[in-house]
PDB file of C-alpha atoms in Angstrom:
ATOM      1  CA  UNK A   1     -96.207 -18.569  38.010  1.00 46.00           C
ATOM      2  CA  UNK A   2     -98.144 -15.865  39.583  1.00 53.00           C
ATOM      3  CA  UNK A   3     -99.696 -16.087  42.899  1.00 52.00           C
ATOM      4  CA  UNK A   4    -103.271 -15.258  43.144  1.00 57.00           C
ATOM      5  CA  UNK A   5    -104.580 -14.469  46.805  1.00 59.00           C
ATOM      6  CA  UNK A   6    -108.162 -13.450  47.798  1.00 63.00           C
ATOM      7  CA  UNK A   7    -111.320 -14.250  49.412  1.00 68.00           C
ATOM      8  CA  UNK A   8    -114.881 -14.553  48.065  1.00 67.00           C
ATOM      9  CA  UNK A   9    -117.878 -14.100  50.592  1.00 69.00           C
ATOM     10  CA  UNK A  10    -120.627 -16.713  49.851  1.00 64.00           C
ATOM     11  CA  UNK A  11    -123.192 -14.005  49.719  1.00 69.00           C
ATOM     12  CA  UNK A  12    -121.567 -12.443  46.600  1.00 68.00           C
ATOM     13  CA  UNK A  13    -122.371 -16.493  44.940  1.00 68.00           C
ATOM     14  CA  UNK A  14    -125.628 -17.277  43.097  1.00 66.00           C
ATOM     15  CA  UNK A  15    -127.957 -19.312  44.982  1.00 66.00           C
ATOM     16  CA  UNK A  16    -127.441 -21.940  42.574  1.00 62.00           C
ATOM     17  CA  UNK A  17    -123.908 -22.358  43.401  1.00 59.00           C
ATOM     18  CA  UNK A  18    -123.986 -22.300  47.393  1.00 61.00           C
ATOM     19  CA  UNK A  19    -123.869 -25.371  49.250  1.00 58.00           C
ATOM     20  CA  UNK A  20    -125.916 -26.407  52.380  1.00 56.00           C
ATOM     21  CA  UNK A  21    -122.722 -28.543  53.295  1.00 61.00           C
ATOM     22  CA  UNK A  22    -120.682 -26.959  56.283  1.00 60.00           C
ATOM     23  CA  UNK A  23    -117.622 -27.562  54.109  1.00 64.00           C
ATOM     24  CA  UNK A  24    -118.717 -24.585  52.245  1.00 68.00           C
ATOM     25  CA  UNK A  25    -119.025 -24.298  48.442  1.00 71.00           C
ATOM     26  CA  UNK A  26    -117.439 -27.172  46.676  1.00 74.00           C
ATOM     27  CA  UNK A  27    -114.194 -25.767  44.618  1.00 74.00           C
ATOM     28  CA  UNK A  28    -115.581 -26.495  41.330  1.00 76.00           C
ATOM     29  CA  UNK A  29    -118.602 -24.667  41.905  1.00 75.00           C
ATOM     30  CA  UNK A  30    -116.635 -21.817  43.244  1.00 76.00           C
ATOM     31  CA  UNK A  31    -114.237 -22.113  39.903  1.00 78.00           C
ATOM     32  CA  UNK A  32    -117.167 -22.014  37.623  1.00 79.00           C
ATOM     33  CA  UNK A  33    -118.353 -18.446  39.175  1.00 76.00           C
ATOM     34  CA  UNK A  34    -115.159 -16.945  39.283  1.00 76.00           C
ATOM     35  CA  UNK A  35    -113.522 -18.167  36.220  1.00 80.00           C
ATOM     36  CA  UNK A  36    -116.071 -19.444  33.784  1.00 82.00           C
ATOM     37  CA  UNK A  37    -113.478 -19.730  30.674  1.00 86.00           C
ATOM     38  CA  UNK A  38    -111.845 -22.341  32.644  1.00 82.00           C
ATOM     39  CA  UNK A  39    -111.991 -25.693  30.765  1.00 85.00           C
ATOM     40  CA  UNK A  40    -112.708 -27.944  33.957  1.00 82.00           C
ATOM     41  CA  UNK A  41    -112.485 -31.235  32.176  1.00 83.00           C
ATOM     42  CA  UNK A  42    -108.685 -30.617  31.894  1.00 81.00           C
ATOM     43  CA  UNK A  43    -108.062 -30.296  35.405  1.00 80.00           C
ATOM     44  CA  UNK A  44    -106.760 -33.300  37.123  1.00 79.00           C
ATOM     45  CA  UNK A  45    -107.035 -34.388  40.802  1.00 77.00           C
ATOM     46  CA  UNK A  46    -103.987 -33.659  42.602  1.00 78.00           C
ATOM     47  CA  UNK A  47    -101.790 -36.132  44.208  1.00 82.00           C
ATOM     48  CA  UNK A  48    -102.554 -37.123  48.066  1.00 82.00           C
ATOM     49  CA  UNK A  49     -99.051 -37.055  48.976  1.00 88.00           C
ATOM     50  CA  UNK A  50     -98.127 -34.732  52.139  1.00 86.00           C
ATOM     51  CA  UNK A  51     -95.882 -32.872  49.627  1.00 89.00           C
ATOM     52  CA  UNK A  52     -98.520 -31.178  47.556  1.00 87.00           C
ATOM     53  CA  UNK A  53     -99.948 -28.801  50.397  1.00 85.00           C
ATOM     54  CA  UNK A  54     -96.384 -28.336  51.213  1.00 86.00           C
ATOM     55  CA  UNK A  55     -95.535 -27.150  47.311  1.00 87.00           C
ATOM     56  CA  UNK A  56     -98.725 -25.100  47.465  1.00 83.00           C
ATOM     57  CA  UNK A  57     -97.742 -23.517  50.662  1.00 82.00           C
ATOM     58  CA  UNK A  58     -94.293 -22.633  49.340  1.00 83.00           C
ATOM     59  CA  UNK A  59     -95.749 -21.381  46.349  1.00 80.00           C
ATOM     60  CA  UNK A  60     -98.323 -19.230  48.380  1.00 77.00           C
ATOM     61  CA  UNK A  61     -95.377 -17.534  50.459  1.00 74.00           C
ATOM     62  CA  UNK A  62     -93.224 -16.327  47.006  1.00 76.00           C
ATOM     63  CA  UNK A  63     -92.912 -12.759  46.901  1.00 75.00           C
ATOM     64  CA  UNK A  64     -94.353 -11.014  44.165  1.00 78.00           C
ATOM     65  CA  UNK A  65     -91.738  -8.656  42.340  1.00 87.00           C
ATOM     66  CA  UNK A  66     -92.784  -5.342  40.143  1.00 92.00           C
ATOM     67  CA  UNK A  67     -89.460  -4.667  38.926  1.00 96.00           C
ATOM     68  CA  UNK A  68     -88.235  -6.057  35.524  1.00 96.00           C
ATOM     69  CA  UNK A  69     -84.929  -5.405  33.790  1.00 97.00           C
ATOM     70  CA  UNK A  70     -84.242  -5.625  29.875  1.00 98.00           C
ATOM     71  CA  UNK A  71     -81.288  -5.773  27.737  1.00 98.00           C
ATOM     72  CA  UNK A  72     -80.897  -3.841  24.471  1.00 98.00           C
ATOM     73  CA  UNK A  73     -78.355  -4.297  21.640  1.00 98.00           C
ATOM     74  CA  UNK A  74     -77.734  -1.948  18.911  1.00 98.00           C
ATOM     75  CA  UNK A  75     -76.972  -3.858  15.684  1.00 98.00           C
ATOM     76  CA  UNK A  76     -75.601  -1.724  12.750  1.00 97.00           C
ATOM     77  CA  UNK A  77     -75.378  -2.089   9.232  1.00 96.00           C
ATOM     78  CA  UNK A  78     -73.396  -5.032   7.980  1.00 97.00           C
ATOM     79  CA  UNK A  79     -73.451  -6.481  11.422  1.00 97.00           C
ATOM     80  CA  UNK A  80     -74.988  -9.566  12.901  1.00 95.00           C
ATOM     81  CA  UNK A  81     -72.356 -11.325  15.478  1.00 95.00           C
ATOM     82  CA  UNK A  82     -72.726 -10.478  19.078  1.00 95.00           C
ATOM     83  CA  UNK A  83     -69.567  -8.861  19.632  1.00 96.00           C
ATOM     84  CA  UNK A  84     -70.018  -6.355  16.785  1.00 96.00           C
ATOM     85  CA  UNK A  85     -73.474  -5.035  18.927  1.00 97.00           C
ATOM     86  CA  UNK A  86     -71.699  -4.714  22.294  1.00 97.00           C
ATOM     87  CA  UNK A  87     -68.677  -2.877  20.189  1.00 97.00           C
ATOM     88  CA  UNK A  88     -71.053  -0.188  18.905  1.00 98.00           C
ATOM     89  CA  UNK A  89     -69.695   3.087  21.162  1.00 97.00           C
ATOM     90  CA  UNK A  90     -72.555   4.916  19.983  1.00 96.00           C
ATOM     91  CA  UNK A  91     -76.233   5.121  19.279  1.00 97.00           C
ATOM     92  CA  UNK A  92     -77.360   6.322  15.684  1.00 95.00           C
ATOM     93  CA  UNK A  93     -79.983   8.693  14.719  1.00 94.00           C
ATOM     94  CA  UNK A  94     -82.614   5.943  14.369  1.00 95.00           C
ATOM     95  CA  UNK A  95     -81.746   3.752  17.992  1.00 97.00           C
ATOM     96  CA  UNK A  96     -81.923   7.016  19.795  1.00 96.00           C
ATOM     97  CA  UNK A  97     -85.192   7.780  18.223  1.00 95.00           C
ATOM     98  CA  UNK A  98     -86.283   3.972  19.191  1.00 96.00           C
ATOM     99  CA  UNK A  99     -84.967   4.849  23.040  1.00 97.00           C
ATOM    100  CA  UNK A 100     -87.049   7.584  23.082  1.00 96.00           C
ATOM    101  CA  UNK A 101     -90.376   5.477  22.708  1.00 96.00           C
ATOM    102  CA  UNK A 102     -89.214   3.120  25.068  1.00 97.00           C
ATOM    103  CA  UNK A 103     -88.723   5.330  28.301  1.00 97.00           C
ATOM    104  CA  UNK A 104     -86.665   8.581  29.666  1.00 98.00           C
ATOM    105  CA  UNK A 105     -83.484   8.986  29.957  1.00 98.00           C
ATOM    106  CA  UNK A 106     -82.394   8.971  33.940  1.00 98.00           C
ATOM    107  CA  UNK A 107     -79.299  10.297  35.420  1.00 98.00           C
ATOM    108  CA  UNK A 108     -78.105   7.502  37.639  1.00 98.00           C
ATOM    109  CA  UNK A 109     -76.225   9.471  40.183  1.00 97.00           C
ATOM    110  CA  UNK A 110     -78.335   9.527  43.019  1.00 97.00           C
ATOM    111  CA  UNK A 111     -81.425   7.670  41.356  1.00 98.00           C
ATOM    112  CA  UNK A 112     -83.626   6.362  43.985  1.00 97.00           C
ATOM    113  CA  UNK A 113     -86.104   3.815  41.922  1.00 97.00           C
ATOM    114  CA  UNK A 114     -85.451   0.369  40.557  1.00 97.00           C
ATOM    115  CA  UNK A 115     -82.106   0.663  39.172  1.00 97.00           C
ATOM    116  CA  UNK A 116     -81.182  -2.908  37.989  1.00 97.00           C
ATOM    117  CA  UNK A 117     -77.873  -3.482  39.524  1.00 96.00           C
ATOM    118  CA  UNK A 118     -76.733  -0.221  37.956  1.00 98.00           C
ATOM    119  CA  UNK A 119     -74.426   2.081  39.967  1.00 97.00           C
ATOM    120  CA  UNK A 120     -76.013   5.377  41.251  1.00 97.00           C
ATOM    121  CA  UNK A 121     -73.488   6.199  43.430  1.00 97.00           C
ATOM    122  CA  UNK A 122     -70.428   6.489  41.419  1.00 95.00           C
ATOM    123  CA  UNK A 123     -70.916   6.250  37.690  1.00 95.00           C
ATOM    124  CA  UNK A 124     -69.124   2.968  37.177  1.00 97.00           C
ATOM    125  CA  UNK A 125     -72.004   1.514  35.123  1.00 97.00           C
ATOM    126  CA  UNK A 126     -72.517   4.925  32.807  1.00 97.00           C
ATOM    127  CA  UNK A 127     -74.184   7.928  33.507  1.00 98.00           C
ATOM    128  CA  UNK A 128     -77.527   7.486  32.183  1.00 98.00           C
ATOM    129  CA  UNK A 129     -79.997   4.924  31.653  1.00 98.00           C
ATOM    130  CA  UNK A 130     -83.353   4.205  30.395  1.00 98.00           C
ATOM    131  CA  UNK A 131     -86.220   3.913  32.557  1.00 98.00           C
ATOM    132  CA  UNK A 132     -89.987   3.656  32.411  1.00 98.00           C
ATOM    133  CA  UNK A 133     -92.936   2.506  34.408  1.00 98.00           C
ATOM    134  CA  UNK A 134     -95.769   0.247  32.665  1.00 96.00           C
ATOM    135  CA  UNK A 135     -98.864  -0.512  34.830  1.00 92.00           C
ATOM    136  CA  UNK A 136     -97.679  -1.470  38.345  1.00 90.00           C
ATOM    137  CA  UNK A 137     -94.363  -2.281  37.315  1.00 95.00           C
ATOM    138  CA  UNK A 138     -91.077  -0.678  36.936  1.00 98.00           C
ATOM    139  CA  UNK A 139     -88.496  -1.287  34.192  1.00 98.00           C
ATOM    140  CA  UNK A 140     -85.061  -0.654  33.865  1.00 98.00           C
ATOM    141  CA  UNK A 141     -83.285  -0.742  30.285  1.00 98.00           C
ATOM    142  CA  UNK A 142     -79.611  -2.050  29.923  1.00 98.00           C
ATOM    143  CA  UNK A 143     -78.780  -0.196  27.098  1.00 98.00           C
ATOM    144  CA  UNK A 144     -75.225  -1.015  25.227  1.00 98.00           C
ATOM    145  CA  UNK A 145     -74.706   2.261  24.427  1.00 98.00           C
ATOM    146  CA  UNK A 146     -75.304   3.548  27.815  1.00 98.00           C
ATOM    147  CA  UNK A 147     -73.223   1.422  29.550  1.00 98.00           C
ATOM    148  CA  UNK A 148     -69.467   1.601  29.823  1.00 97.00           C
ATOM    149  CA  UNK A 149     -67.381   1.148  26.395  1.00 97.00           C
ATOM    150  CA  UNK A 150     -63.611   0.084  27.064  1.00 95.00           C
ATOM    151  CA  UNK A 151     -61.531   0.604  24.230  1.00 94.00           C
ATOM    152  CA  UNK A 152     -59.475  -2.507  22.438  1.00 90.00           C
ATOM    153  CA  UNK A 153     -61.789  -4.835  24.198  1.00 92.00           C
ATOM    154  CA  UNK A 154     -63.778  -7.188  21.891  1.00 92.00           C
ATOM    155  CA  UNK A 155     -65.809  -8.917  24.513  1.00 93.00           C
ATOM    156  CA  UNK A 156     -67.046  -5.417  26.296  1.00 96.00           C
ATOM    157  CA  UNK A 157     -67.334  -7.052  29.709  1.00 95.00           C
ATOM    158  CA  UNK A 158     -68.705  -4.443  31.478  1.00 95.00           C
ATOM    159  CA  UNK A 159     -71.659  -4.098  29.115  1.00 97.00           C
ATOM    160  CA  UNK A 160     -72.009  -7.985  28.933  1.00 96.00           C
ATOM    161  CA  UNK A 161     -72.313  -8.424  32.466  1.00 96.00           C
ATOM    162  CA  UNK A 162     -75.421  -6.589  32.379  1.00 97.00           C
ATOM    163  CA  UNK A 163     -77.143  -7.554  29.690  1.00 97.00           C
ATOM    164  CA  UNK A 164     -75.769 -10.932  29.434  1.00 96.00           C
ATOM    165  CA  UNK A 165     -77.871 -11.618  32.497  1.00 96.00           C
ATOM    166  CA  UNK A 166     -80.828 -10.200  31.409  1.00 97.00           C
ATOM    167  CA  UNK A 167     -83.773 -13.031  30.245  1.00 96.00           C
ATOM    168  CA  UNK A 168     -85.571 -10.583  27.871  1.00 97.00           C
ATOM    169  CA  UNK A 169     -83.066  -9.018  25.551  1.00 98.00           C
ATOM    170  CA  UNK A 170     -84.221  -6.361  22.767  1.00 98.00           C
ATOM    171  CA  UNK A 171     -81.891  -6.660  19.592  1.00 98.00           C
ATOM    172  CA  UNK A 172     -82.528  -3.307  17.608  1.00 98.00           C
ATOM    173  CA  UNK A 173     -81.171  -3.738  13.852  1.00 98.00           C
ATOM    174  CA  UNK A 174     -80.787  -0.854  11.355  1.00 97.00           C
ATOM    175  CA  UNK A 175     -81.366  -1.407   7.638  1.00 95.00           C
ATOM    176  CA  UNK A 176     -78.725  -4.070   6.242  1.00 96.00           C
ATOM    177  CA  UNK A 177     -77.985  -5.725   9.596  1.00 97.00           C
ATOM    178  CA  UNK A 178     -78.079  -9.272   8.814  1.00 97.00           C
ATOM    179  CA  UNK A 179     -80.175 -11.779  10.394  1.00 96.00           C
ATOM    180  CA  UNK A 180     -80.223 -12.515  13.820  1.00 96.00           C
ATOM    181  CA  UNK A 181     -79.847 -15.853  15.036  1.00 94.00           C
ATOM    182  CA  UNK A 182     -80.034 -16.803  19.233  1.00 93.00           C
ATOM    183  CA  UNK A 183     -77.174 -19.302  18.195  1.00 91.00           C
ATOM    184  CA  UNK A 184     -74.746 -16.349  18.273  1.00 87.00           C
ATOM    185  CA  UNK A 185     -75.136 -15.486  21.630  1.00 92.00           C
ATOM    186  CA  UNK A 186     -73.192 -17.144  24.347  1.00 89.00           C
ATOM    187  CA  UNK A 187     -75.402 -16.655  27.729  1.00 91.00           C
ATOM    188  CA  UNK A 188     -76.935 -18.855  29.983  1.00 90.00           C
ATOM    189  CA  UNK A 189     -79.592 -16.286  31.410  1.00 93.00           C
ATOM    190  CA  UNK A 190     -80.571 -14.569  27.763  1.00 96.00           C
ATOM    191  CA  UNK A 191     -83.516 -16.707  26.835  1.00 94.00           C
ATOM    192  CA  UNK A 192     -86.200 -13.913  25.048  1.00 96.00           C
ATOM    193  CA  UNK A 193     -84.800 -12.216  22.129  1.00 97.00           C
ATOM    194  CA  UNK A 194     -87.127  -9.643  20.633  1.00 97.00           C
ATOM    195  CA  UNK A 195     -85.619  -8.368  17.212  1.00 97.00           C
ATOM    196  CA  UNK A 196     -86.829  -4.751  16.228  1.00 98.00           C
ATOM    197  CA  UNK A 197     -85.855  -3.876  12.477  1.00 97.00           C
ATOM    198  CA  UNK A 198     -86.194  -0.305  10.939  1.00 96.00           C
ATOM    199  CA  UNK A 199     -87.917  -0.741   7.620  1.00 93.00           C
ATOM    200  CA  UNK A 200     -88.088   2.849   6.569  1.00 86.00           C
ATOM    201  CA  UNK A 201     -86.566   6.220   8.445  1.00 84.00           C
ATOM    202  CA  UNK A 202     -87.621   9.516   7.615  1.00 81.00           C
ATOM    203  CA  UNK A 203     -87.669  12.917   9.244  1.00 77.00           C
ATOM    204  CA  UNK A 204     -91.359  12.699   9.970  1.00 79.00           C
ATOM    205  CA  UNK A 205     -91.779   9.017  10.289  1.00 84.00           C
ATOM    206  CA  UNK A 206     -89.910   5.873  11.022  1.00 90.00           C
ATOM    207  CA  UNK A 207     -91.476   2.371  10.728  1.00 93.00           C
ATOM    208  CA  UNK A 208     -90.251  -1.113  12.187  1.00 94.00           C
TER     209      UNK A 208
END
């Protein structure tokens, strides 16, 4: 839930919405003015339990975060399993092109913006990552091929430690990749999967 905070001067309301009562403008009139698209009959009167104001206060006190992290897995031709994607050591040309659309490559050493738990002191999580901003948000991508690769280790825990804890994961598929199903992913945190599949690639234009 996103908490909305603000105030509206009564003088800003039309005369028909004002109320002579010392209690001020009724909530219904206020909602009709600030959110005319709201379907008021769908609303229900809250319980009179003392827990209701306590819950509302806790909701109002929640901090707003403008930082997001997103995982990206690279799936090559004839691949489909989670292990296959984690074990692609390097990115292919179409994947590199796609990454260029999402953000800019940043050097992690000394990086002073949102780093999404990536190491900016010792290069233990790779030397570079992908970063961008959107509106008021900072977004750091955990790109599988930019995270450290461990030879002879099918689980690639150094990579999965980050991507496996991201709620949103982009699955980038090259032509010929096997169909993706979330049932192949073993994680308690990855809930949203966005599948991007290359349909046609050429020197001038790539379609997804």
